[in-house]
Structures are given as C-alpha cells and as structure tokens.
Amino acid sequence: MSDIRHGTTDELLALRDGEGSAWARAHVEACAACAAELYRLEQVRSRLKALPAMTPPRDRWNAIAVPARRERRARRLHSSVGLAAAAVLAAVTFVAVRPEAPTPAAETRAELDRVMLQSQAMEAALEALDPEQRALPGAAAKVAAELAASLSEVDAALNQPGTWRAEPQRVVQLWRERTGILSALVDVHAGRATFASF
C-alpha cells in the first residue's frame, strides 16, 4: 500500500475553479493520477458548458399535470374499493361467525376462522393497492420493509410443524398479529401512515 495522500475530489474541484490550496497545487504537479483526475474534471465542465441552453416549453405543465391527476384519482378509487370490500367482508364475517353455545375448542376455532378471514380481507385490500407498482418515499419504504419482515416472521411461526394442534391459542394470536401487520401495510401503501423524519 502507498502512503501517498492524494487530493480529494473537493480539493481537485477547488483547484479546477482556481481556489485550491498550495499543497493541492504542488501535489497535482507531482502526482500523475491527481493531474489526470483534475484534467477529467476540467473536461467535464467544458462539455457541460458546451451544451445548448434549453428553455422548457410553456405548455408542458398541462401535459404533466393532467395524467398525474388522473393517476391520483384512480389510485384513490382503487384504495377506496379495496377498503370498502375489506370492511364489508369483516362485517359479514363478524355477523356470520357467532356460535350459540360455544365450547372452548369451538370458540378458538371460530376466533381462528374470523381472524383468518380478516387477514384475507387485508391481503385483498393490499393487493388492490398494487404495492409492487409504486415507489414509496424513504420513511414509508423503510416502514414497509420492516412490516414485510415482521410478516415473514409471523408466517414462519405459523408454518412450524405441530403448532396448529399443540397451541391453538398461539395460532389465533399469530393470525391476529398477521392481520394487524397487513392492516399497517395497507395504511402505508394507501398513504395514510404518518412518518417522523429525523
């Protein structure tokens, strides 16, 4: 390894602009690598200056704004339809799944059926938002990735052999967690979640 300290990009840019330090000037005169990099930076600036000045057309905004408004309306409609379908399904499930004189096993099974249907409704709502086709802002993307990781952990726990028979209450709890995570993902992709920026 070489102990020679080369000029940083900032130092080379300062030299290019006529503001560099005496050390940087002396180093560039002695170092072929830094001299080549300085030459490259000067060439880039020359090429950029040679580009023709462009003035955007005045009527371009309408060509951008109209499709953007249409897309926003369509997105709102899709999210509203998905959420309405999920709400109807949840209400129907709540009304339809109520045993008269439940036993503990029947109660657990009914609760499991209910939370599984809610989870399916949340999955349908998330699918209606088509999260694969849209980019999320930084904080939302981070939250979505964390939620997806949590969802994978819950799914892995649900797929462990023997869990369904040995721990039915644990299975119900895992399905509740899964539904909650999916609901949060729907909120993130529908743009209703609020993110603190640091």
GROMACS .gro file of C-alpha atoms in nm:
model
  198
    1MET     CA    1   0.000   0.000   0.000
    2SER     CA    2   0.113   0.351  -0.073
    3ASP     CA    3   0.148   0.616   0.195
    4ILE     CA    4   0.091   0.895  -0.057
    5ARG     CA    5  -0.214   1.107   0.018
    6HIS     CA    6  -0.399   1.203  -0.297
    7GLY     CA    7  -0.611   1.512  -0.335
    8THR     CA    8  -0.979   1.469  -0.253
    9THR     CA    9  -1.248   1.545  -0.509
   10ASP     CA   10  -1.329   1.868  -0.323
   11GLU     CA   11  -0.964   1.975  -0.331
   12LEU     CA   12  -0.941   1.897  -0.703
   13LEU     CA   13  -1.264   2.085  -0.775
   14ALA     CA   14  -1.129   2.384  -0.582
   15LEU     CA   15  -0.812   2.371  -0.795
   16ARG     CA   16  -1.021   2.349  -1.110
   17ASP     CA   17  -1.208   2.660  -1.001
   18GLY     CA   18  -0.883   2.845  -0.922
   19GLU     CA   19  -0.923   2.829  -0.544
   20GLY     CA   20  -0.706   2.532  -0.445
   21SER     CA   21  -0.452   2.524  -0.166
   22ALA     CA   22  -0.078   2.546  -0.223
   23TRP     CA   23  -0.040   2.184  -0.109
   24ALA     CA   24  -0.300   2.064  -0.361
   25ARG     CA   25  -0.134   2.261  -0.643
   26ALA     CA   26   0.207   2.115  -0.559
   27HIS     CA   27   0.064   1.764  -0.525
   28VAL     CA   28  -0.112   1.776  -0.865
   29GLU     CA   29   0.214   1.887  -1.029
   30ALA     CA   30   0.391   1.583  -0.879
   31CYS     CA   31   0.112   1.319  -0.897
   32ALA     CA   32   0.008   1.186  -1.238
   33ALA     CA   33  -0.313   1.027  -1.102
   34CYS     CA   34  -0.437   1.351  -0.946
   35ALA     CA   35  -0.332   1.551  -1.254
   36ALA     CA   36  -0.533   1.311  -1.473
   37GLU     CA   37  -0.835   1.343  -1.244
   38LEU     CA   38  -0.810   1.723  -1.249
   39TYR     CA   39  -0.791   1.714  -1.629
   40ARG     CA   40  -1.101   1.490  -1.639
   41LEU     CA   41  -1.292   1.731  -1.414
   42GLU     CA   42  -1.196   2.022  -1.639
   43GLN     CA   43  -1.315   1.826  -1.945
   44VAL     CA   44  -1.650   1.751  -1.780
   45ARG     CA   45  -1.701   2.119  -1.702
   46SER     CA   46  -1.609   2.215  -2.061
   47ARG     CA   47  -1.855   1.962  -2.205
   48LEU     CA   48  -2.130   2.080  -1.974
   49LYS     CA   49  -2.070   2.443  -2.070
   50ALA     CA   50  -2.082   2.346  -2.439
   51LEU     CA   51  -2.434   2.204  -2.406
   52PRO     CA   52  -2.703   2.423  -2.560
   53ALA     CA   53  -2.921   2.619  -2.321
   54MET     CA   54  -3.273   2.478  -2.321
   55THR     CA   55  -3.591   2.656  -2.229
   56PRO     CA   56  -3.879   2.422  -2.147
   57PRO     CA   57  -4.198   2.481  -2.345
   58ARG     CA   58  -4.453   2.689  -2.156
   59ASP     CA   59  -4.743   2.450  -2.220
   60ARG     CA   60  -4.559   2.143  -2.085
   61TRP     CA   61  -4.714   2.165  -1.736
   62ASN     CA   62  -5.061   2.061  -1.860
   63ALA     CA   63  -4.914   1.756  -2.031
   64ILE     CA   64  -4.769   1.651  -1.695
   65ALA     CA   65  -5.044   1.763  -1.455
   66VAL     CA   66  -5.346   1.608  -1.631
   67PRO     CA   67  -5.214   1.247  -1.632
   68ALA     CA   68  -5.089   1.291  -1.275
   69ARG     CA   69  -5.437   1.398  -1.160
   70ARG     CA   70  -5.592   1.103  -1.342
   71GLU     CA   71  -5.348   0.864  -1.176
   72ARG     CA   72  -5.420   1.010  -0.830
   73ARG     CA   73  -5.795   0.972  -0.883
   74ALA     CA   74  -5.755   0.612  -1.000
   75ARG     CA   75  -5.532   0.533  -0.701
   76ARG     CA   76  -5.787   0.681  -0.459
   77LEU     CA   77  -6.066   0.484  -0.625
   78HIS     CA   78  -5.871   0.157  -0.605
   79SER     CA   79  -5.785   0.207  -0.239
   80SER     CA   80  -6.145   0.304  -0.155
   81VAL     CA   81  -6.287  -0.002  -0.331
   82GLY     CA   82  -6.037  -0.232  -0.160
   83LEU     CA   83  -6.102  -0.085   0.183
   84ALA     CA   84  -6.478  -0.097   0.134
   85ALA     CA   85  -6.457  -0.463   0.030
   86ALA     CA   86  -6.244  -0.540   0.335
   87ALA     CA   87  -6.490  -0.361   0.566
   88VAL     CA   88  -6.789  -0.546   0.419
   89LEU     CA   89  -6.610  -0.879   0.445
   90ALA     CA   90  -6.511  -0.808   0.806
   91ALA     CA   91  -6.869  -0.709   0.897
   92VAL     CA   92  -7.017  -1.017   0.728
   93THR     CA   93  -6.760  -1.237   0.898
   94PHE     CA   94  -6.833  -1.085   1.236
   95VAL     CA   95  -7.208  -1.139   1.199
   96ALA     CA   96  -7.186  -1.484   1.039
   97VAL     CA   97  -6.935  -1.643   1.276
   98ARG     CA   98  -7.104  -1.644   1.617
   99PRO     CA   99  -7.173  -1.986   1.772
  100GLU     CA  100  -7.470  -2.008   2.009
  101ALA     CA  101  -7.326  -2.210   2.298
  102PRO     CA  102  -6.957  -2.224   2.235
  103THR     CA  103  -6.717  -2.473   2.384
  104PRO     CA  104  -6.359  -2.360   2.439
  105ALA     CA  105  -6.240  -2.552   2.129
  106ALA     CA  106  -6.531  -2.420   1.922
  107GLU     CA  107  -6.462  -2.065   2.043
  108THR     CA  108  -6.097  -2.098   1.946
  109ARG     CA  109  -6.190  -2.239   1.605
  110ALA     CA  110  -6.448  -1.963   1.546
  111GLU     CA  111  -6.197  -1.695   1.650
  112LEU     CA  112  -5.936  -1.852   1.423
  113ASP     CA  113  -6.179  -1.853   1.130
  114ARG     CA  114  -6.268  -1.490   1.199
  115VAL     CA  115  -5.909  -1.364   1.216
  116MET     CA  116  -5.812  -1.570   0.909
  117LEU     CA  117  -6.093  -1.406   0.711
  118GLN     CA  118  -5.986  -1.064   0.833
  119SER     CA  119  -5.630  -1.143   0.728
  120GLN     CA  120  -5.751  -1.249   0.384
  121ALA     CA  121  -5.953  -0.926   0.355
  122MET     CA  122  -5.642  -0.722   0.444
  123GLU     CA  123  -5.439  -0.917   0.185
  124ALA     CA  124  -5.705  -0.840  -0.077
  125ALA     CA  125  -5.702  -0.472   0.019
  126LEU     CA  126  -5.321  -0.465  -0.005
  127GLU     CA  127  -5.330  -0.641  -0.341
  128ALA     CA  128  -5.585  -0.386  -0.467
  129LEU     CA  129  -5.333  -0.110  -0.387
  130ASP     CA  130  -5.079  -0.288  -0.613
  131PRO     CA  131  -4.775  -0.208  -0.392
  132GLU     CA  132  -4.529  -0.358  -0.644
  133GLN     CA  133  -4.611  -0.085  -0.897
  134ARG     CA  134  -4.549   0.223  -0.684
  135ALA     CA  135  -4.247   0.375  -0.519
  136LEU     CA  136  -4.275   0.484  -0.159
  137PRO     CA  137  -4.091   0.778  -0.001
  138GLY     CA  138  -3.786   0.685   0.212
  139ALA     CA  139  -3.951   0.664   0.555
  140ALA     CA  140  -4.255   0.480   0.417
  141ALA     CA  141  -4.033   0.236   0.227
  142LYS     CA  142  -3.838   0.163   0.545
  143VAL     CA  143  -4.158   0.103   0.744
  144ALA     CA  144  -4.298  -0.117   0.464
  145ALA     CA  145  -3.978  -0.324   0.462
  146GLU     CA  146  -3.989  -0.368   0.841
  147LEU     CA  147  -4.355  -0.469   0.825
  148ALA     CA  148  -4.281  -0.717   0.546
  149ALA     CA  149  -4.002  -0.868   0.758
  150SER     CA  150  -4.239  -0.898   1.056
  151LEU     CA  151  -4.499  -1.059   0.831
  152SER     CA  152  -4.241  -1.316   0.717
  153GLU     CA  153  -4.156  -1.398   1.079
  154VAL     CA  154  -4.522  -1.449   1.167
  155ASP     CA  155  -4.577  -1.665   0.857
  156ALA     CA  156  -4.272  -1.874   0.950
  157ALA     CA  157  -4.412  -1.926   1.301
  158LEU     CA  158  -4.750  -2.029   1.156
  159ASN     CA  159  -4.579  -2.282   0.929
  160GLN     CA  160  -4.391  -2.459   1.208
  161PRO     CA  161  -4.498  -2.824   1.230
  162GLY     CA  162  -4.726  -2.911   1.520
  163THR     CA  163  -4.812  -2.554   1.619
  164TRP     CA  164  -5.172  -2.581   1.498
  165ARG     CA  165  -5.254  -2.883   1.716
  166ALA     CA  166  -5.033  -2.817   2.017
  167GLU     CA  167  -5.101  -2.444   2.062
  168PRO     CA  168  -5.434  -2.336   1.909
  169GLN     CA  169  -5.445  -2.013   2.114
  170ARG     CA  170  -5.094  -1.925   1.992
  171VAL     CA  171  -5.210  -1.982   1.634
  172VAL     CA  172  -5.503  -1.743   1.687
  173GLN     CA  173  -5.264  -1.484   1.834
  174LEU     CA  174  -5.027  -1.522   1.536
  175TRP     CA  175  -5.316  -1.471   1.294
  176ARG     CA  176  -5.419  -1.157   1.486
  177GLU     CA  177  -5.062  -1.026   1.456
  178ARG     CA  178  -5.061  -1.112   1.085
  179THR     CA  179  -5.387  -0.920   1.032
  180GLY     CA  180  -5.251  -0.620   1.222
  181ILE     CA  181  -4.930  -0.616   1.016
  182LEU     CA  182  -5.127  -0.640   0.691
  183SER     CA  183  -5.354  -0.357   0.807
  184ALA     CA  184  -5.047  -0.142   0.876
  185LEU     CA  185  -4.906  -0.229   0.531
  186VAL     CA  186  -5.236  -0.122   0.373
  187ASP     CA  187  -5.214   0.209   0.562
  188VAL     CA  188  -4.855   0.264   0.447
  189HIS     CA  189  -4.932   0.189   0.082
  190ALA     CA  190  -5.255   0.390   0.090
  191GLY     CA  191  -5.054   0.686   0.220
  192ARG     CA  192  -5.242   0.720   0.548
  193ALA     CA  193  -4.947   0.646   0.775
  194THR     CA  194  -4.754   0.939   0.921
  195PHE     CA  195  -4.375   0.921   0.942
  196ALA     CA  196  -4.143   1.124   1.159
  197SER     CA  197  -3.838   1.249   0.977
  198PHE     CA  198  -3.511   1.266   1.165
   0.00000   0.00000   0.00000
